[in-house]
Short mmCIF file of C-alpha atoms in Angstrom, two decimals:
data_model
loop_
_atom_site.label_atom_id
_atom_site.label_comp_id
_atom_site.label_asym_id
_atom_site.label_seq_id
_atom_site.Cartn_x
_atom_site.Cartn_y
_atom_site.Cartn_z
CA MET B 1 6.37 -51.89 21.62
CA GLY B 2 7.84 -50.75 24.82
CA LEU B 3 6.58 -48.98 27.67
CA ARG B 4 9.33 -45.72 26.99
CA ALA B 5 8.13 -45.68 23.57
CA TYR B 6 4.97 -45.88 24.32
CA LEU B 7 4.33 -43.36 26.87
CA LYS B 8 6.59 -40.61 24.38
CA ARG B 9 3.88 -41.40 21.32
CA LEU B 10 0.64 -41.41 23.75
CA ILE B 11 2.67 -37.65 25.44
CA LYS B 12 4.00 -36.41 22.03
CA LYS B 13 -0.63 -37.56 20.41
CA ILE B 14 -1.53 -35.33 23.45
CA LYS B 15 0.45 -32.85 24.41
CA GLY B 16 -1.44 -29.52 24.37
CA GLN B 17 -4.87 -31.24 25.38
CA GLU B 18 -7.01 -31.05 28.08
CA LEU B 19 -7.99 -34.97 27.95
CA ARG B 20 -10.53 -35.94 30.41
CA ILE B 21 -10.30 -38.57 33.20
CA GLU B 22 -11.97 -40.33 31.34
CA GLU B 23 -9.90 -40.45 27.86
CA LEU B 24 -7.59 -40.71 29.98
CA VAL B 25 -8.45 -44.37 31.03
CA GLU B 26 -9.81 -45.56 28.40
CA LEU B 27 -5.71 -45.07 27.08
CA PHE B 28 -5.08 -47.16 30.32
CA GLU B 29 -6.44 -49.89 29.32
CA GLU B 30 -5.69 -49.55 25.63
CA LEU B 31 -2.31 -50.08 26.88
CA LYS B 32 -3.56 -52.92 29.48
CA ALA B 33 -5.41 -54.61 26.73
CA GLN B 34 -2.60 -54.61 24.83
CA GLY B 35 -0.21 -56.09 27.35
CA ILE B 36 1.88 -52.77 27.78
CA LEU B 37 1.04 -52.64 32.22
CA GLN B 38 -0.41 -54.54 34.03
CA SER B 39 -4.32 -54.94 35.28
CA SER B 40 -2.76 -53.37 38.28
CA VAL B 41 -0.59 -50.85 37.46
CA VAL B 42 -3.66 -49.89 35.41
CA GLU B 43 -6.18 -49.65 38.58
CA ILE B 44 -3.61 -47.89 40.17
CA ILE B 45 -2.82 -45.00 37.72
CA GLN B 46 -6.82 -44.76 37.27
CA SER B 47 -7.69 -43.62 41.15
CA ILE B 48 -4.60 -41.49 42.11
CA LEU B 49 -5.94 -39.42 38.09
CA GLU B 50 -10.02 -40.13 40.16
CA LEU B 51 -8.01 -37.58 42.06
CA SER B 52 -8.45 -34.68 40.57
CA ASP B 53 -12.16 -35.10 41.22
CA ARG B 54 -12.06 -34.57 44.58
CA GLN B 55 -11.77 -31.59 46.97
CA ILE B 56 -9.07 -30.91 48.99
CA GLU B 57 -12.34 -29.64 51.92
CA GLU B 58 -12.19 -34.15 51.70
CA ILE B 59 -9.06 -34.33 53.26
CA MET B 60 -8.18 -31.30 55.22
CA VAL B 61 -7.88 -31.14 59.16
CA PRO B 62 -11.06 -29.62 60.23
CA ARG B 63 -10.57 -26.34 62.22
CA ILE B 64 -11.62 -28.14 65.76
CA ASP B 65 -8.92 -30.11 65.34
CA MET B 66 -6.21 -28.25 64.18
CA VAL B 67 -3.62 -27.44 66.58
CA TYR B 68 -2.41 -23.45 66.33
CA ILE B 69 0.21 -21.02 68.49
CA SER B 70 -0.63 -17.82 69.47
CA SER B 71 1.28 -14.23 67.98
CA ASP B 72 1.44 -13.71 71.73
CA ALA B 73 2.90 -16.26 72.65
CA THR B 74 6.85 -16.34 73.21
CA LEU B 75 8.82 -19.18 71.55
CA LYS B 76 9.47 -21.15 75.01
CA ASP B 77 5.37 -21.39 74.89
CA ALA B 78 5.96 -22.98 71.31
CA VAL B 79 9.10 -25.42 72.60
CA LYS B 80 5.87 -26.74 74.68
CA VAL B 81 3.93 -27.08 71.47
CA TYR B 82 6.03 -29.53 70.28
CA ARG B 83 7.68 -30.70 72.75
CA LYS B 84 3.40 -32.07 73.62
CA ARG B 85 2.22 -32.69 70.23
CA GLY B 86 4.93 -33.32 67.79
CA PHE B 87 4.06 -30.79 64.93
CA SER B 88 7.06 -29.47 62.74
CA LYS B 89 4.69 -26.80 62.00
CA LEU B 90 2.65 -23.91 63.91
CA PRO B 91 -0.47 -22.31 62.85
CA VAL B 92 -0.28 -18.95 64.52
CA VAL B 93 -3.44 -16.79 64.91
CA LYS B 94 -4.35 -13.18 66.23
CA GLU B 95 -6.60 -12.79 69.00
CA ARG B 96 -8.83 -15.73 67.53
CA THR B 97 -8.76 -19.40 65.95
CA ASP B 98 -9.76 -18.53 62.48
CA ASN B 99 -7.51 -15.24 61.44
CA VAL B 100 -3.66 -16.40 61.30
CA ILE B 101 -0.94 -14.85 60.53
CA GLY B 102 1.65 -17.40 59.73
CA ILE B 103 3.63 -20.52 60.32
CA LEU B 104 5.85 -21.44 62.36
CA TYR B 105 8.20 -24.18 61.34
CA ILE B 106 10.50 -25.59 63.64
CA LYS B 107 13.67 -25.42 62.06
CA GLU B 108 13.26 -21.72 61.62
CA LEU B 109 12.35 -21.53 65.90
CA LEU B 110 15.42 -23.84 66.34
CA LYS B 111 18.36 -20.98 64.37
CA HIS B 112 16.80 -18.24 67.90
CA LEU B 113 17.45 -20.93 71.37
CA ASP B 114 19.43 -18.59 73.13
CA GLU B 115 16.51 -16.06 72.48
CA LEU B 116 13.70 -18.01 73.55
CA GLU B 117 11.86 -16.11 76.51
CA SER B 118 12.73 -12.66 74.29
CA LEU B 119 11.07 -13.46 70.97
CA LYS B 120 7.32 -13.69 70.46
CA VAL B 121 6.08 -16.14 67.37
CA ALA B 122 5.20 -13.43 65.85
CA ASP B 123 8.75 -13.12 65.16
CA LEU B 124 9.34 -15.69 63.10
CA ALA B 125 6.02 -16.69 61.34
CA LYS B 126 6.46 -17.07 57.91
CA PRO B 127 4.23 -16.12 55.09
CA VAL B 128 0.98 -18.41 55.14
CA HIS B 129 -0.63 -20.15 51.91
CA TYR B 130 -4.23 -20.19 51.63
CA ILE B 131 -6.41 -21.97 48.93
CA PRO B 132 -9.77 -22.74 48.88
CA TYR B 133 -11.60 -25.86 50.65
CA SER B 134 -12.47 -26.78 46.59
CA LYS B 135 -9.24 -26.48 44.83
CA LYS B 136 -9.19 -30.59 43.88
CA ILE B 137 -6.75 -32.66 45.87
CA LEU B 138 -4.39 -33.50 42.81
CA ASP B 139 -4.37 -29.37 41.25
CA THR B 140 -2.71 -28.53 44.95
CA LEU B 141 -0.43 -30.68 45.60
CA LYS B 142 0.66 -29.03 41.76
CA GLU B 143 0.07 -25.95 43.46
CA MET B 144 2.65 -26.81 46.87
CA GLN B 145 5.06 -28.59 45.05
CA LYS B 146 5.37 -25.18 42.54
CA LYS B 147 5.48 -23.38 45.02
CA HIS B 148 7.89 -25.27 47.76
CA ILE B 149 4.84 -25.36 50.25
CA SER B 150 4.79 -27.74 52.66
CA ILE B 151 1.22 -26.67 54.47
CA ALA B 152 -1.42 -24.48 53.50
CA ILE B 153 -4.22 -22.79 54.84
CA VAL B 154 -7.36 -23.87 53.76
CA VAL B 155 -10.61 -21.38 53.47
CA ASP B 156 -14.53 -21.96 52.67
CA GLU B 157 -16.10 -19.27 50.19
CA PHE B 158 -16.27 -16.89 52.49
CA GLY B 159 -12.57 -16.50 53.46
CA SER B 160 -12.94 -18.21 56.94
CA VAL B 161 -9.95 -21.18 57.82
CA ALA B 162 -11.82 -23.69 57.41
CA GLY B 163 -9.31 -26.39 58.30
CA LEU B 164 -5.72 -26.97 57.07
CA VAL B 165 -3.69 -29.33 54.80
CA THR B 166 -0.25 -30.89 54.06
CA LEU B 167 2.05 -31.95 51.56
CA GLU B 168 1.99 -35.12 54.19
CA ASP B 169 -1.47 -35.41 53.76
CA ILE B 170 -2.43 -35.44 50.32
CA LEU B 171 0.87 -38.24 49.18
CA GLU B 172 -0.20 -40.36 51.74
CA GLU B 173 -3.52 -40.03 50.44
CA ILE B 174 -1.92 -40.73 47.16
CA VAL B 175 -0.82 -44.14 48.94
CA GLY B 176 -3.85 -44.71 50.68
CA GLU B 177 -5.24 -45.21 46.98
CA ILE B 178 -2.93 -47.25 46.01
CA TYR B 179 -3.66 -49.68 48.64
CA GLU B 180 -7.00 -48.86 48.40
CA GLU B 181 -6.80 -50.23 45.00
CA PHE B 182 -5.92 -54.15 46.57
CA ASP B 183 -7.95 -53.75 49.59
CA LYS B 184 -11.97 -52.61 47.77
CA GLU B 185 -13.84 -53.59 50.60
CA GLU B 186 -12.33 -51.72 53.68
CA VAL B 187 -14.22 -52.86 56.66
CA LEU B 188 -14.49 -50.01 58.73
CA ILE B 189 -15.42 -52.01 61.71
CA ARG B 190 -14.60 -54.94 62.29
CA GLU B 191 -15.89 -57.57 65.43
CA LEU B 192 -12.54 -59.35 67.76
CA GLU B 193 -13.09 -62.25 69.60
CA ASP B 194 -12.08 -60.85 73.19
CA GLY B 195 -15.84 -58.25 72.30
CA SER B 196 -14.13 -55.04 71.70
CA PHE B 197 -14.15 -53.78 68.14
CA LEU B 198 -11.71 -53.20 65.74
CA VAL B 199 -12.38 -49.69 63.61
CA ASN B 200 -11.26 -47.02 61.77
CA ALA B 201 -11.46 -43.76 62.70
CA LYS B 202 -12.84 -42.00 59.80
CA VAL B 203 -15.83 -44.24 60.08
CA ASP B 204 -18.83 -42.21 60.11
CA LEU B 205 -20.64 -41.20 63.51
CA TYR B 206 -23.97 -43.14 62.52
CA GLU B 207 -21.94 -45.94 61.34
CA ALA B 208 -20.76 -46.26 64.75
CA SER B 209 -23.35 -45.62 66.66
CA GLU B 210 -25.91 -48.58 64.48
CA LYS B 211 -22.51 -51.13 64.96
CA LEU B 212 -21.81 -50.10 68.48
CA GLY B 213 -24.88 -50.50 69.12
CA VAL B 214 -24.28 -46.22 70.73
CA GLU B 215 -25.95 -43.41 71.26
CA LEU B 216 -22.76 -41.07 69.12
CA GLU B 217 -24.14 -37.00 68.72
CA SER B 218 -21.95 -33.95 66.73
CA GLU B 219 -23.02 -30.67 65.48
CA GLU B 220 -19.10 -29.80 64.26
CA VAL B 221 -17.99 -33.86 62.55
CA ASN B 222 -18.94 -36.33 61.13
CA THR B 223 -16.16 -39.47 61.80
CA LEU B 224 -16.21 -41.41 64.93
CA GLY B 225 -12.17 -39.68 65.31
CA GLY B 226 -13.17 -36.56 65.04
CA TYR B 227 -16.39 -36.98 67.57
CA ILE B 228 -13.12 -37.54 69.79
CA ILE B 229 -10.93 -34.93 69.01
CA GLU B 230 -13.40 -32.89 69.85
CA ASN B 231 -13.71 -34.50 72.73
CA LEU B 232 -10.93 -34.03 74.29
CA GLU B 233 -9.98 -31.31 72.82
CA ARG B 234 -6.81 -33.09 71.47
CA VAL B 235 -5.44 -35.92 68.97
CA PRO B 236 -4.44 -38.83 71.10
CA GLU B 237 -1.01 -40.80 71.33
CA VAL B 238 -0.46 -43.79 70.28
CA GLY B 239 -0.85 -46.66 73.02
CA GLU B 240 -3.63 -43.93 75.08
CA LYS B 241 -6.46 -45.83 76.57
CA PHE B 242 -9.15 -43.84 77.77
CA VAL B 243 -13.08 -42.81 78.02
CA ILE B 244 -16.18 -41.65 76.68
CA GLY B 245 -19.62 -41.82 77.87
CA PRO B 246 -20.48 -45.70 77.33
CA LEU B 247 -17.07 -46.14 75.06
CA GLU B 248 -13.75 -47.43 76.50
CA PHE B 249 -10.90 -46.74 73.97
CA GLU B 250 -7.86 -47.01 72.69
CA VAL B 251 -5.62 -45.80 70.27
CA ILE B 252 -4.40 -48.12 67.80
CA ASP B 253 -2.39 -46.30 65.26
CA SER B 254 -1.97 -42.42 64.96
CA THR B 255 -0.84 -39.73 62.91
CA GLN B 256 0.72 -36.18 64.06
CA GLN B 257 -2.51 -34.40 63.25
CA ARG B 258 -5.67 -37.39 62.97
CA ILE B 259 -6.96 -40.61 64.69
CA LYS B 260 -7.02 -43.60 61.98
CA GLU B 261 -7.39 -47.13 63.86
CA LEU B 262 -8.93 -47.22 67.06
CA LYS B 263 -9.63 -50.64 69.09
CA VAL B 264 -13.11 -49.85 70.90
CA ARG B 265 -15.23 -51.14 74.39
CA VAL B 266 -18.45 -50.99 74.75
CA LEU B 267 -19.05 -50.73 78.32
CA LYS B 268 -21.32 -52.16 81.02
CA LYS B 269 -23.62 -50.10 82.86
CA GLU B 270 -22.00 -50.98 85.63
CA GLU B 271 -18.72 -50.44 84.06
#
């Protein structure tokens, strides 16, 4: 029986039923056992299915890392932020950073280039979509696709802003799951021949402190990437070098919203 025919029969069989992840995994294991699916494909599917058990707070951009703009700012100010940071969507806040009243889309701004100084950001802000930080990743993906939303503000149990998530973040997480299936033993800190370290920015601060032999502490963030953004108060660009305390950093890879990989050198006291 071909894969298409098997899946059609499978869908007909389970239609209308609520299946747990474990049951779906068993079904795909059956496909593998019958030679219908390759082992690697089954592992990828299982990894993606497991995302349905993970919450959106695990992949959101924390509030401390968010780049936003005041509702009172002019469109000219927004252009400056865009040129400096490159974001195509900006949360619009009023009076305080946890009061997000809308989203400014740069594509909307481009329609008003002759009114950069006369129009305020609030004039073009679109309604904001809120999601609870406990919402599952795959459920969030489905909701965003259904409602044609590309960015959402994440709120905690008290309704306060916890962070933001974009459709790109979720898709990147899914792609990341696929890549990680082929690299189960992910090394977050690797020492190089010159004595420096290649570091994944998502490494825990405690682990980074141990491996690098320095003391890194923060009451606000848990990862090395978050620690850097907290100190710089911005997301550094690829190729940028800077020093924080006893460490010299060079950004190897980053996105508009987060640092991904760094080269780190522990400075000697005389440096």
